[in-house]
mmCIF file of C-alpha atoms in Angstrom:
data_model
loop_
_atom_site.group_PDB
_atom_site.id
_atom_site.type_symbol
_atom_site.label_atom_id
_atom_site.label_comp_id
_atom_site.label_asym_id
_atom_site.label_seq_id
_atom_site.Cartn_x
_atom_site.Cartn_y
_atom_site.Cartn_z
ATOM 1 C CA MET W 61 3.741 -28.151 -2.113
ATOM 2 C CA VAL W 62 6.444 -29.924 -3.905
ATOM 3 C CA LYS W 63 7.886 -26.576 -5.398
ATOM 4 C CA TYR W 64 7.807 -25.155 -1.905
ATOM 5 C CA VAL W 65 9.877 -27.934 -0.429
ATOM 6 C CA LEU W 66 12.277 -27.787 -3.339
ATOM 7 C CA PHE W 67 12.702 -24.145 -2.868
ATOM 8 C CA LEU W 68 13.209 -24.471 0.855
ATOM 9 C CA ALA W 69 15.950 -27.191 0.391
ATOM 10 C CA LEU W 70 17.591 -24.935 -2.151
ATOM 11 C CA SER W 71 17.512 -21.968 0.076
ATOM 12 C CA LEU W 72 18.937 -23.593 2.939
ATOM 13 C CA LEU W 73 21.716 -25.294 0.631
ATOM 14 C CA PHE W 74 22.860 -21.814 -0.504
ATOM 15 C CA VAL W 75 23.045 -20.745 3.078
ATOM 16 C CA SER W 76 25.307 -23.788 3.600
ATOM 17 C CA CYS W 77 27.500 -23.275 0.842
ATOM 18 C CA LYS W 78 30.087 -20.695 0.488
ATOM 19 C CA ASP W 79 29.673 -18.104 -2.316
ATOM 20 C CA LEU W 80 31.697 -19.176 -5.188
ATOM 21 C CA SER W 81 32.205 -15.849 -6.268
ATOM 22 C CA SER W 82 33.946 -14.860 -3.168
ATOM 23 C CA LEU W 83 36.773 -17.371 -3.581
ATOM 24 C CA LYS W 84 40.055 -15.736 -3.645
ATOM 25 C CA PRO W 85 42.986 -16.748 -6.194
ATOM 26 C CA SER W 86 45.403 -17.760 -3.236
ATOM 27 C CA GLU W 87 42.495 -20.490 -2.326
ATOM 28 C CA LYS W 88 42.925 -22.172 -5.863
ATOM 29 C CA ALA W 89 43.504 -25.997 -5.326
ATOM 30 C CA PHE W 90 44.552 -26.430 -8.961
ATOM 31 C CA ASP W 91 45.605 -24.346 -11.911
ATOM 32 C CA ARG W 92 42.369 -24.149 -14.036
ATOM 33 C CA GLU W 93 40.173 -24.069 -11.043
ATOM 34 C CA ASP W 94 38.807 -20.662 -12.023
ATOM 35 C CA SER W 95 38.042 -21.774 -15.533
ATOM 36 C CA TYR W 96 35.975 -24.600 -14.333
ATOM 37 C CA ILE W 97 33.832 -22.257 -11.887
ATOM 38 C CA LEU W 98 33.170 -19.979 -14.740
ATOM 39 C CA PHE W 99 31.968 -22.796 -16.928
ATOM 40 C CA ALA W 100 30.008 -24.351 -14.190
ATOM 41 C CA LEU W 101 28.119 -21.196 -13.585
ATOM 42 C CA ARG W 102 27.547 -20.279 -17.166
ATOM 43 C CA ALA W 103 26.035 -23.890 -17.405
ATOM 44 C CA GLU W 104 23.676 -22.976 -14.451
ATOM 45 C CA GLU W 105 22.863 -19.724 -15.843
ATOM 46 C CA VAL W 106 21.563 -21.353 -19.191
ATOM 47 C CA LYS W 107 19.982 -24.013 -16.927
ATOM 48 C CA ASP W 108 22.086 -26.899 -18.254
ATOM 49 C CA TYR W 109 22.150 -28.484 -14.807
ATOM 50 C CA ILE W 110 23.454 -31.723 -15.715
ATOM 51 C CA SER W 111 26.596 -30.258 -17.340
ATOM 52 C CA ALA W 112 26.752 -27.955 -14.194
ATOM 53 C CA SER W 113 26.644 -30.899 -11.823
ATOM 54 C CA GLU W 114 29.391 -32.651 -13.628
ATOM 55 C CA LEU W 115 31.841 -29.583 -13.798
ATOM 56 C CA PHE W 116 31.193 -29.087 -9.978
ATOM 57 C CA THR W 117 32.008 -32.876 -9.466
ATOM 58 C CA ILE W 118 35.231 -32.364 -11.138
ATOM 59 C CA LEU W 119 36.002 -29.183 -9.230
ATOM 60 C CA TYR W 120 35.180 -31.332 -5.943
ATOM 61 C CA GLU W 121 37.313 -34.248 -6.768
ATOM 62 C CA LYS W 122 40.192 -31.953 -7.562
ATOM 63 C CA SER W 123 40.103 -29.611 -4.724
ATOM 64 C CA LEU W 124 37.862 -31.539 -2.075
ATOM 65 C CA LYS W 125 36.292 -28.291 -1.254
ATOM 66 C CA GLN W 126 32.931 -29.169 0.165
ATOM 67 C CA GLU W 127 30.882 -26.253 -1.359
ATOM 68 C CA TYR W 128 31.656 -27.792 -4.812
ATOM 69 C CA LEU W 129 30.132 -31.011 -3.907
ATOM 70 C CA TYR W 130 26.700 -29.294 -2.578
ATOM 71 C CA ARG W 131 26.775 -27.249 -5.649
ATOM 72 C CA SER W 132 26.990 -30.214 -7.718
ATOM 73 C CA LEU W 133 24.200 -32.224 -5.975
ATOM 74 C CA GLN W 134 21.990 -28.948 -6.006
ATOM 75 C CA ASN W 135 22.433 -29.204 -9.757
ATOM 76 C CA ASP W 136 21.227 -32.970 -9.670
ATOM 77 C CA LEU W 137 18.326 -31.591 -7.805
ATOM 78 C CA LEU W 138 17.338 -28.850 -10.059
ATOM 79 C CA ALA W 139 17.852 -31.514 -13.290
ATOM 80 C CA LYS W 140 15.332 -33.724 -11.528
ATOM 81 C CA LYS W 141 17.848 -36.478 -11.100
ATOM 82 C CA TYR W 142 16.561 -37.680 -7.943
ATOM 83 C CA ILE W 143 17.643 -41.279 -8.074
ATOM 84 C CA LYS W 144 21.161 -40.300 -9.118
ATOM 85 C CA LEU W 145 21.300 -37.584 -6.294
ATOM 86 C CA ILE W 146 20.233 -40.206 -3.594
ATOM 87 C CA LYS W 147 22.748 -42.770 -4.914
ATOM 88 C CA ARG W 148 25.541 -40.095 -4.705
ATOM 89 C CA VAL W 149 24.423 -38.815 -1.305
ATOM 90 C CA ASP W 150 24.396 -42.240 0.172
ATOM 91 C CA VAL W 151 28.125 -42.644 -0.740
ATOM 92 C CA TYR W 152 29.140 -39.338 0.783
ATOM 93 C CA LEU W 153 27.124 -40.191 3.867
ATOM 94 C CA LYS W 154 29.083 -42.946 4.667
ATOM 95 C CA ASP W 155 32.033 -40.470 5.458
ATOM 96 C CA SER W 156 29.753 -37.692 6.865
ATOM 97 C CA PRO W 157 26.620 -39.378 8.266
ATOM 98 C CA GLN W 158 25.742 -36.127 10.261
ATOM 99 C CA ASP W 159 26.039 -33.598 7.354
ATOM 100 C CA PRO W 160 22.680 -31.930 7.269
ATOM 101 C CA VAL W 161 23.002 -30.612 3.646
ATOM 102 C CA LEU W 162 23.424 -34.058 2.164
ATOM 103 C CA GLN W 163 20.456 -35.270 4.366
ATOM 104 C CA ARG W 164 18.400 -32.548 3.382
ATOM 105 C CA LEU W 165 18.845 -33.014 -0.181
ATOM 106 C CA LYS W 166 18.097 -36.648 0.224
ATOM 107 C CA VAL W 167 14.884 -35.964 2.045
ATOM 108 C CA VAL W 168 13.750 -33.330 -0.999
ATOM 109 C CA SER W 169 14.807 -36.116 -3.517
ATOM 110 C CA LEU W 170 12.680 -38.933 -1.715
ATOM 111 C CA PHE W 171 9.737 -36.438 -1.148
ATOM 112 C CA ASP W 172 9.629 -35.727 -5.112
ATOM 113 C CA LEU W 173 9.883 -39.510 -5.893
ATOM 114 C CA ASN W 174 7.008 -40.079 -3.326
ATOM 115 C CA ARG W 175 8.933 -42.308 -1.176
ATOM 116 C CA LEU W 176 7.308 -40.645 1.810
ATOM 117 C CA ASP W 177 7.957 -43.262 4.573
ATOM 118 C CA GLU W 178 11.719 -42.953 3.982
ATOM 119 C CA ALA W 179 11.481 -39.098 3.540
ATOM 120 C CA THR W 180 9.497 -38.833 6.893
ATOM 121 C CA THR W 181 12.220 -41.012 8.862
ATOM 122 C CA LEU W 182 15.066 -39.029 7.455
ATOM 123 C CA SER W 183 13.389 -35.555 7.928
ATOM 124 C CA ILE W 184 12.528 -36.361 11.593
ATOM 125 C CA SER W 185 15.875 -37.413 12.476
ATOM 126 C CA LEU W 186 17.495 -34.322 10.519
ATOM 127 C CA ALA W 187 15.206 -31.910 12.284
ATOM 128 C CA LYS W 188 15.908 -33.395 15.766
ATOM 129 C CA MET W 189 19.805 -33.039 14.899
ATOM 130 C CA THR W 190 19.746 -29.550 13.556
ATOM 131 C CA LYS W 191 16.866 -27.959 15.430
ATOM 132 C CA ASN W 192 16.520 -25.810 12.217
ATOM 133 C CA PRO W 193 13.162 -24.175 11.847
ATOM 134 C CA ASN W 194 13.097 -24.948 8.103
ATOM 135 C CA ASP W 195 13.614 -28.733 8.796
ATOM 136 C CA TYR W 196 10.678 -28.810 11.236
ATOM 137 C CA ILE W 197 8.712 -27.257 8.232
ATOM 138 C CA LEU W 198 10.211 -29.664 5.991
ATOM 139 C CA VAL W 199 8.923 -32.788 8.316
ATOM 140 C CA SER W 200 5.454 -30.901 8.402
ATOM 141 C CA ASP W 201 5.281 -30.760 4.627
ATOM 142 C CA ILE W 202 5.900 -34.427 4.140
ATOM 143 C CA TYR W 203 3.301 -35.075 6.751
ATOM 144 C CA SER W 204 0.808 -32.642 4.985
ATOM 145 C CA LYS W 205 1.575 -34.552 1.716
ATOM 146 C CA ARG W 206 0.444 -37.691 3.332
ATOM 147 C CA GLN W 207 -2.519 -35.830 4.412
ATOM 148 C CA GLU W 208 -1.708 -36.404 7.988
ATOM 149 C CA TYR W 209 -2.278 -32.651 9.120
ATOM 150 C CA ASP W 210 -2.658 -33.399 12.809
ATOM 151 C CA THR W 211 0.986 -34.879 13.041
ATOM 152 C CA ALA W 212 2.192 -32.192 10.632
ATOM 153 C CA LEU W 213 0.671 -29.591 13.010
ATOM 154 C CA LYS W 214 2.127 -31.259 16.071
ATOM 155 C CA TYR W 215 5.709 -31.242 14.790
ATOM 156 C CA LEU W 216 5.465 -27.548 14.111
ATOM 157 C CA GLU W 217 3.794 -26.482 17.377
ATOM 158 C CA SER W 218 6.631 -28.387 19.174
ATOM 159 C CA ALA W 219 9.289 -26.416 17.438
ATOM 160 C CA TYR W 220 7.472 -23.266 17.744
ATOM 161 C CA THR W 221 7.265 -23.298 21.376
ATOM 162 C CA LYS W 222 11.164 -23.832 21.805
ATOM 163 C CA GLU W 223 11.691 -20.345 19.776
ATOM 164 C CA TYR W 224 8.561 -18.841 18.776
ATOM 165 C CA ASN W 225 9.785 -18.609 15.161
ATOM 166 C CA GLU W 226 7.814 -16.968 12.742
ATOM 167 C CA LYS W 227 8.306 -19.166 9.822
ATOM 168 C CA ILE W 228 7.063 -21.980 11.831
ATOM 169 C CA LEU W 229 4.157 -20.286 13.070
ATOM 170 C CA ASP W 230 3.426 -19.398 9.358
ATOM 171 C CA ARG W 231 3.031 -22.759 8.556
ATOM 172 C CA ILE W 232 1.019 -23.556 11.358
ATOM 173 C CA SER W 233 -1.530 -21.026 10.583
ATOM 174 C CA ILE W 234 -1.504 -22.234 6.946
ATOM 175 C CA ILE W 235 -2.335 -26.020 8.243
ATOM 176 C CA LEU W 236 -4.871 -24.596 10.591
ATOM 177 C CA TYR W 237 -6.696 -22.515 8.244
ATOM 178 C CA VAL W 238 -6.552 -24.238 5.130
ATOM 179 C CA ASN W 239 -6.311 -28.053 5.905
ATOM 180 C CA LEU W 240 -7.957 -28.393 9.204
ATOM 181 C CA ASN W 241 -10.555 -25.530 8.646
ATOM 182 C CA ARG W 242 -9.779 -24.306 12.279
ATOM 183 C CA LYS W 243 -9.868 -20.605 10.901
ATOM 184 C CA LYS W 244 -10.453 -18.716 13.967
ATOM 185 C CA GLU W 245 -7.627 -20.502 15.769
ATOM 186 C CA ALA W 246 -5.341 -19.736 12.840
ATOM 187 C CA ILE W 247 -6.019 -16.114 13.275
ATOM 188 C CA ALA W 248 -5.941 -16.254 17.147
ATOM 189 C CA GLN W 249 -2.265 -17.738 17.143
ATOM 190 C CA LEU W 250 -1.047 -15.012 14.742
ATOM 191 C CA GLU W 251 -2.682 -12.358 16.541
ATOM 192 C CA THR W 252 -1.195 -13.462 19.849
ATOM 193 C CA HIS W 253 2.213 -13.754 18.257
ATOM 194 C CA SER W 254 1.967 -10.138 16.726
ATOM 195 C CA ARG W 255 0.742 -8.648 20.105
ATOM 196 C CA MET W 256 3.668 -10.326 21.977
ATOM 197 C CA LEU W 257 6.616 -10.398 19.593
ATOM 198 C CA GLY W 258 5.455 -7.470 17.059
ATOM 199 C CA CYS W 259 3.674 -7.949 13.600
ATOM 200 C CA SER W 260 6.591 -8.650 11.295
ATOM 201 C CA GLU W 261 5.914 -8.565 7.383
ATOM 202 C CA ARG W 262 5.517 -12.235 7.137
ATOM 203 C CA ILE W 263 2.823 -12.335 10.226
ATOM 204 C CA CYS W 264 1.041 -9.327 9.138
ATOM 205 C CA MET W 265 0.837 -10.481 5.628
ATOM 206 C CA ARG W 266 -0.532 -13.931 6.483
ATOM 207 C CA LEU W 267 -3.267 -12.052 8.704
ATOM 208 C CA ILE W 268 -4.102 -9.732 5.812
ATOM 209 C CA GLY W 269 -4.735 -12.872 3.639
ATOM 210 C CA PHE W 270 -6.927 -14.493 6.074
ATOM 211 C CA TYR W 271 -8.920 -11.375 7.129
ATOM 212 C CA SER W 272 -9.377 -10.431 3.379
ATOM 213 C CA ASN W 273 -10.760 -14.116 2.647
ATOM 214 C CA GLU W 274 -13.033 -13.425 5.914
ATOM 215 C CA ASN W 275 -14.071 -10.236 4.812
ATOM 216 C CA ASN W 276 -13.127 -8.767 8.213
ATOM 217 C CA VAL W 277 -12.684 -5.131 7.336
ATOM 218 C CA ASP W 278 -11.960 -4.096 10.774
ATOM 219 C CA GLY W 279 -9.151 -6.938 11.185
ATOM 220 C CA LEU W 280 -7.789 -5.905 7.681
ATOM 221 C CA LEU W 281 -7.529 -2.382 8.791
ATOM 222 C CA ALA W 282 -5.863 -2.935 12.106
ATOM 223 C CA THR W 283 -3.281 -5.258 10.721
ATOM 224 C CA TYR W 284 -2.385 -2.818 7.841
ATOM 225 C CA LEU W 285 -1.997 -0.050 10.384
ATOM 226 C CA ARG W 286 0.367 -2.292 12.544
ATOM 227 C CA LEU W 287 2.333 -3.120 9.366
ATOM 228 C CA TYR W 288 2.496 0.758 8.494
ATOM 229 C CA LYS W 289 3.720 1.697 11.759
ATOM 230 C CA SER W 290 6.916 -0.587 11.405
ATOM 231 C CA LYS W 291 7.095 -0.316 7.403
ATOM 232 C CA LYS W 292 6.323 2.953 6.108
ATOM 233 C CA ASN W 293 5.266 1.723 2.771
ATOM 234 C CA GLU W 294 3.383 3.924 0.326
ATOM 235 C CA GLU W 295 1.345 0.821 -1.029
ATOM 236 C CA ILE W 296 0.466 -0.081 2.494
ATOM 237 C CA ALA W 297 -0.746 3.629 3.165
ATOM 238 C CA LYS W 298 -2.940 3.351 0.193
ATOM 239 C CA LYS W 299 -4.593 0.319 1.338
ATOM 240 C CA ILE W 300 -5.340 1.978 4.545
ATOM 241 C CA VAL W 301 -6.843 5.001 2.919
ATOM 242 C CA GLN W 302 -8.967 2.758 0.747
ATOM 243 C CA ILE W 303 -10.299 0.964 3.954
ATOM 244 C CA TYR W 304 -11.337 4.077 5.682
ATOM 245 C CA SER W 305 -12.796 5.206 2.614
ATOM 246 C CA TYR W 306 -14.725 2.178 2.219
ATOM 247 C CA LYS W 307 -15.760 2.422 6.176
ATOM 248 C CA LYS W 308 -16.672 6.249 5.622
ATOM 249 C CA ASP W 309 -14.551 6.708 8.550
ATOM 250 C CA TYR W 310 -13.529 10.157 7.206
ATOM 251 C CA LEU W 311 -12.184 11.659 10.694
ATOM 252 C CA ALA W 312 -9.888 8.688 11.386
ATOM 253 C CA LEU W 313 -8.835 8.720 7.282
ATOM 254 C CA MET W 314 -8.116 12.557 7.945
ATOM 255 C CA ASN W 315 -5.962 11.933 11.101
ATOM 256 C CA PHE W 316 -4.135 9.108 9.234
ATOM 257 C CA LEU W 317 -3.464 11.268 6.321
ATOM 258 C CA GLU W 318 -2.245 14.062 8.382
ATOM 259 C CA HIS W 319 0.481 11.810 9.912
ATOM 260 C CA SER W 320 1.227 10.019 6.884
ATOM 261 C CA SER W 321 1.415 12.645 4.249
ATOM 262 C CA VAL W 322 0.603 9.789 1.880
ATOM 263 C CA ASP W 323 -2.129 11.743 -0.187
ATOM 264 C CA ASP W 324 -2.381 15.557 0.311
ATOM 265 C CA GLU W 325 -5.004 15.858 -2.463
ATOM 266 C CA VAL W 326 -7.525 13.576 -0.632
ATOM 267 C CA LEU W 327 -6.763 15.261 2.596
ATOM 268 C CA LEU W 328 -7.603 18.402 1.030
ATOM 269 C CA GLN W 329 -10.715 17.121 -0.139
ATOM 270 C CA LEU W 330 -11.641 15.939 3.280
ATOM 271 C CA TYR W 331 -10.638 19.206 4.921
ATOM 272 C CA THR W 332 -13.014 21.030 2.209
ATOM 273 C CA ALA W 333 -15.923 18.456 2.816
ATOM 274 C CA SER W 334 -15.806 19.209 6.554
ATOM 275 C CA LYS W 335 -15.389 22.773 6.181
ATOM 276 C CA ASN W 336 -12.163 22.990 7.728
ATOM 277 C CA TYR W 337 -10.934 25.644 5.636
ATOM 278 C CA ASP W 338 -8.068 26.947 8.055
ATOM 279 C CA LYS W 339 -6.199 23.577 7.296
ATOM 280 C CA ALA W 340 -7.426 23.587 3.843
ATOM 281 C CA TYR W 341 -5.973 26.885 3.157
ATOM 282 C CA VAL W 342 -2.451 26.050 4.636
ATOM 283 C CA LEU W 343 -2.413 22.715 2.737
ATOM 284 C CA SER W 344 -3.488 24.201 -0.567
ATOM 285 C CA GLN W 345 -0.714 27.005 -0.253
ATOM 286 C CA LYS W 346 1.671 24.168 0.535
ATOM 287 C CA LEU W 347 0.631 22.121 -2.741
ATOM 288 C CA TYR W 348 0.656 25.316 -4.691
ATOM 289 C CA GLU W 349 4.298 25.958 -3.531
ATOM 290 C CA ARG W 350 5.315 22.300 -4.120
ATOM 291 C CA THR W 351 3.769 22.103 -7.588
ATOM 292 C CA SER W 352 2.965 25.291 -9.140
ATOM 293 C CA GLN W 353 -0.402 23.993 -10.122
ATOM 294 C CA ILE W 354 -2.561 27.096 -10.568
ATOM 295 C CA ASP W 355 -5.682 25.176 -9.191
ATOM 296 C CA TYR W 356 -4.041 24.933 -5.820
ATOM 297 C CA LEU W 357 -3.693 28.853 -5.844
ATOM 298 C CA GLY W 358 -7.205 29.329 -6.606
ATOM 299 C CA ARG W 359 -8.378 26.983 -3.900
ATOM 300 C CA SER W 360 -5.798 28.735 -1.604
ATOM 301 C CA ALA W 361 -7.485 31.863 -2.119
ATOM 302 C CA ILE W 362 -10.940 30.600 -1.747
ATOM 303 C CA TYR W 363 -9.938 28.671 1.568
ATOM 304 C CA GLU W 364 -8.166 31.701 2.796
ATOM 305 C CA TYR W 365 -11.239 33.965 2.458
ATOM 306 C CA GLU W 366 -13.688 31.226 3.832
ATOM 307 C CA SER W 367 -11.552 30.852 7.044
ATOM 308 C CA ALA W 368 -11.166 34.368 7.860
ATOM 309 C CA LYS W 369 -13.091 35.568 11.031
ATOM 310 C CA ASP W 370 -13.217 39.055 9.616
ATOM 311 C CA LYS W 371 -13.951 39.008 5.886
ATOM 312 C CA ASN W 372 -14.067 42.653 5.470
ATOM 313 C CA LYS W 373 -10.234 43.147 6.049
ATOM 314 C CA GLN W 374 -8.853 45.082 3.476
ATOM 315 C CA GLU W 375 -5.586 43.303 3.331
ATOM 316 C CA LEU W 376 -7.398 39.776 3.198
ATOM 317 C CA ILE W 377 -9.574 40.925 0.362
ATOM 318 C CA GLN W 378 -6.728 42.565 -1.628
ATOM 319 C CA ARG W 379 -4.664 39.548 -1.088
ATOM 320 C CA VAL W 380 -7.575 37.038 -2.262
ATOM 321 C CA VAL W 381 -8.526 39.259 -5.306
ATOM 322 C CA ARG W 382 -4.829 39.323 -6.432
ATOM 323 C CA LYS W 383 -4.459 35.692 -6.356
ATOM 324 C CA LEU W 384 -7.801 35.076 -8.088
ATOM 325 C CA LYS W 385 -6.934 37.474 -10.819
ATOM 326 C CA LYS W 386 -3.671 35.464 -11.432
ATOM 327 C CA VAL W 387 -5.625 32.236 -11.389
ATOM 328 C CA ILE W 388 -8.220 33.354 -14.042
ATOM 329 C CA LEU W 389 -5.385 34.159 -16.490
ATOM 330 C CA GLU W 390 -4.771 30.404 -16.653
ATOM 331 C CA ASP W 391 -7.948 28.757 -15.593
ATOM 332 C CA LYS W 392 -11.147 30.565 -16.874
ATOM 333 C CA GLY W 393 -13.175 27.824 -15.367
ATOM 334 C CA PRO W 394 -16.643 28.971 -13.864
ATOM 335 C CA VAL W 395 -15.522 28.544 -10.107
ATOM 336 C CA TYR W 396 -12.738 31.178 -9.992
ATOM 337 C CA LEU W 397 -14.550 33.513 -12.396
ATOM 338 C CA ASN W 398 -17.634 33.517 -10.103
ATOM 339 C CA TYR W 399 -15.765 33.759 -6.886
ATOM 340 C CA LEU W 400 -13.578 36.629 -7.922
ATOM 341 C CA GLY W 401 -16.890 38.374 -9.359
ATOM 342 C CA TYR W 402 -18.927 37.956 -6.341
ATOM 343 C CA ILE W 403 -15.968 39.163 -4.032
ATOM 344 C CA LEU W 404 -15.779 42.418 -6.185
ATOM 345 C CA ILE W 405 -19.635 42.695 -6.175
ATOM 346 C CA ASP W 406 -20.277 41.702 -2.249
ATOM 347 C CA HIS W 407 -17.438 44.033 -1.025
ATOM 348 C CA GLU W 408 -18.536 46.859 -3.708
ATOM 349 C CA ILE W 409 -14.968 47.122 -4.782
ATOM 350 C CA ASP W 410 -16.103 47.015 -8.449
ATOM 351 C CA VAL W 411 -19.717 45.883 -8.968
ATOM 352 C CA LYS W 412 -19.771 46.441 -12.821
ATOM 353 C CA ILE W 413 -16.595 44.564 -13.444
ATOM 354 C CA GLY W 414 -17.663 41.834 -10.791
ATOM 355 C CA MET W 415 -20.723 41.393 -12.900
ATOM 356 C CA ASP W 416 -18.816 40.914 -16.052
ATOM 357 C CA TYR W 417 -17.184 38.204 -14.655
ATOM 358 C CA ILE W 418 -20.617 36.582 -13.642
ATOM 359 C CA ASP W 419 -22.056 37.130 -17.147
ATOM 360 C CA ARG W 420 -18.775 35.171 -18.693
ATOM 361 C CA VAL W 421 -19.730 32.336 -15.968
ATOM 362 C CA LEU W 422 -23.341 32.237 -17.107
ATOM 363 C CA LYS W 423 -22.501 31.826 -20.752
ATOM 364 C CA MET W 424 -20.862 28.654 -19.639
ATOM 365 C CA GLN W 425 -23.586 27.431 -17.118
ATOM 366 C CA PRO W 426 -26.719 29.552 -17.559
ATOM 367 C CA ASN W 427 -28.822 27.615 -15.409
ATOM 368 C CA SER W 428 -26.696 27.349 -12.186
ATOM 369 C CA SER W 429 -28.487 28.614 -9.213
ATOM 370 C CA TYR W 430 -25.317 29.656 -7.422
ATOM 371 C CA TYR W 431 -24.127 31.837 -10.453
ATOM 372 C CA LEU W 432 -27.664 33.494 -11.114
ATOM 373 C CA ASP W 433 -27.380 34.296 -7.506
ATOM 374 C CA SER W 434 -24.433 36.287 -7.883
ATOM 375 C CA LYS W 435 -25.774 38.123 -10.656
ATOM 376 C CA ALA W 436 -29.052 39.019 -8.716
ATOM 377 C CA TRP W 437 -26.862 40.117 -5.894
ATOM 378 C CA GLY W 438 -24.881 42.432 -8.278
ATOM 379 C CA TYR W 439 -28.194 43.960 -9.315
ATOM 380 C CA TYR W 440 -28.927 44.532 -5.505
ATOM 381 C CA LYS W 441 -25.784 46.252 -4.997
ATOM 382 C CA LEU W 442 -26.289 48.771 -7.941
ATOM 383 C CA GLY W 443 -29.787 49.147 -6.404
ATOM 384 C CA LYS W 444 -31.742 47.409 -9.161
ATOM 385 C CA CYS W 445 -33.645 45.464 -6.914
ATOM 386 C CA GLU W 446 -36.524 44.569 -9.490
ATOM 387 C CA LYS W 447 -33.948 42.983 -11.791
ATOM 388 C CA ALA W 448 -32.495 41.241 -8.879
ATOM 389 C CA LYS W 449 -35.956 39.903 -7.642
ATOM 390 C CA LYS W 450 -36.783 38.549 -10.947
ATOM 391 C CA ILE W 451 -33.583 36.487 -11.348
ATOM 392 C CA MET W 452 -34.058 35.531 -7.719
ATOM 393 C CA GLN W 453 -37.735 34.087 -8.475
ATOM 394 C CA ARG W 454 -35.989 31.717 -10.979
ATOM 395 C CA VAL W 455 -33.115 30.997 -8.653
ATOM 396 C CA VAL W 456 -35.429 29.590 -5.768
ATOM 397 C CA LYS W 457 -36.939 26.948 -8.432
ATOM 398 C CA LEU W 458 -33.515 25.456 -9.155
ATOM 399 C CA ASP W 459 -31.309 23.237 -7.591
ATOM 400 C CA GLY W 460 -29.476 24.930 -4.651
ATOM 401 C CA GLY W 461 -32.250 27.500 -4.334
ATOM 402 C CA ASP W 462 -32.776 26.769 -0.634
ATOM 403 C CA ASP W 463 -29.204 27.418 0.086
ATOM 404 C CA PRO W 464 -28.957 29.647 3.367
ATOM 405 C CA GLU W 465 -27.047 32.297 1.548
ATOM 406 C CA VAL W 466 -29.445 32.400 -1.462
ATOM 407 C CA LEU W 467 -32.347 32.806 1.052
ATOM 408 C CA PHE W 468 -30.494 35.615 2.710
ATOM 409 C CA HIS W 469 -29.793 37.383 -0.602
ATOM 410 C CA LEU W 470 -33.631 36.812 -1.342
ATOM 411 C CA LYS W 471 -34.539 38.400 1.984
ATOM 412 C CA LYS W 472 -32.347 41.349 1.393
ATOM 413 C CA ILE W 473 -33.789 41.866 -1.960
ATOM 414 C CA GLU W 474 -37.447 41.750 -0.752
ATOM 415 C CA LYS W 475 -36.562 44.174 1.828
ATOM 416 C CA CYS W 476 -35.162 46.447 -0.636
ATOM 417 C CA LEU W 477 -38.211 46.316 -2.814
ATOM 418 C CA LYS W 478 -40.523 47.158 0.201
ATOM 419 C CA ASN W 479 -38.411 50.180 1.128
ATOM 420 C CA LYS W 480 -38.750 51.366 -2.261
ATOM 421 C CA LYS W 481 -42.418 50.934 -2.327
ATOM 422 C CA VAL W 482 -42.632 52.860 1.013
ATOM 423 C CA ILE W 483 -40.603 55.694 -0.535
ATOM 424 C CA SER W 484 -42.680 55.925 -3.690
ATOM 425 C CA LYS W 485 -45.729 56.283 -1.656
ATOM 426 C CA LYS W 486 -44.219 59.285 0.206
#
């Protein structure tokens, strides 16, 4: 809490003070003003705040520029010279009793000295004068330190109703959620604000924190989606992908990925899993053109073939075969070798060469039902139905042996054998 109030006061001070680096030479109040500024800034850089305060005091006394005074007092605060700062501020307040920066610095010093009664009185007066949201937050933080959370909340709510400031609402939600354990009310107020005035990053991130703590996956997802709509951030998109995956809402995930293009590889996997080969073909081709990764060309060939309504078109077959032959020059894995071999066999382009490819695959995975099925289909196409049936008897006992295509092949092979028996009897 102390760190928060100190940060708040310093941020307000910086807003109030003129940037020293922007001073023009023509504004110099005395000859060595620039040198003093450089020494003072250097002292701040090395965290020698006491020296920085002294140097800025000299600058103020020689120039009477208010920004130097504020900077000097700021360094007293950073040096934790709270009593010294209060004494100095009291002197300056005699001439400028309504100066909000001076009052703010005194409030923070009183706060850090735990002189809370004085800090409370002065902070309330300051907030009434400035109507600055951060000053209302300052009052609230003092009451929070006193553990008077209802009063802290009262001041914030009063200020919030005047301008619906999201910084104030954020502090309201923290007090409700953390200090008063009114969690549903905290979330409800944030949600109402976000629906009426938009879900800014501050409000959305606070909701995300609360929903995460509550394990409210739906609330978390809805908030991330709202935040992503206004802030197209890749990290936010990844969170959305993770949540959809956790919920196993793959249709919604697919829709999100199509519109966000945040993870085309995951989208491609979803297309494949849902057998949406039309879209899988287009996306894999796009990924190949973008990355030149041979695997995407292989997938493009497979999805193009699988998505075709007429798989017997010669142009289609030639294009797919051409792609796969290019792929296996670089990727000699079983998937593409088998697919190429099977197409050569099934369309009777070159059954023997197709079976050579299958043999290469079976050396790598001799007990695969799918690759053995390809081998049996090759024998069937060559009219060697006995050899085909022998392999299929093994295939049906393996995992994947009940695949519809395997059963179709088995039926064809058994019919082939029956026809041979009929012919032999004649």
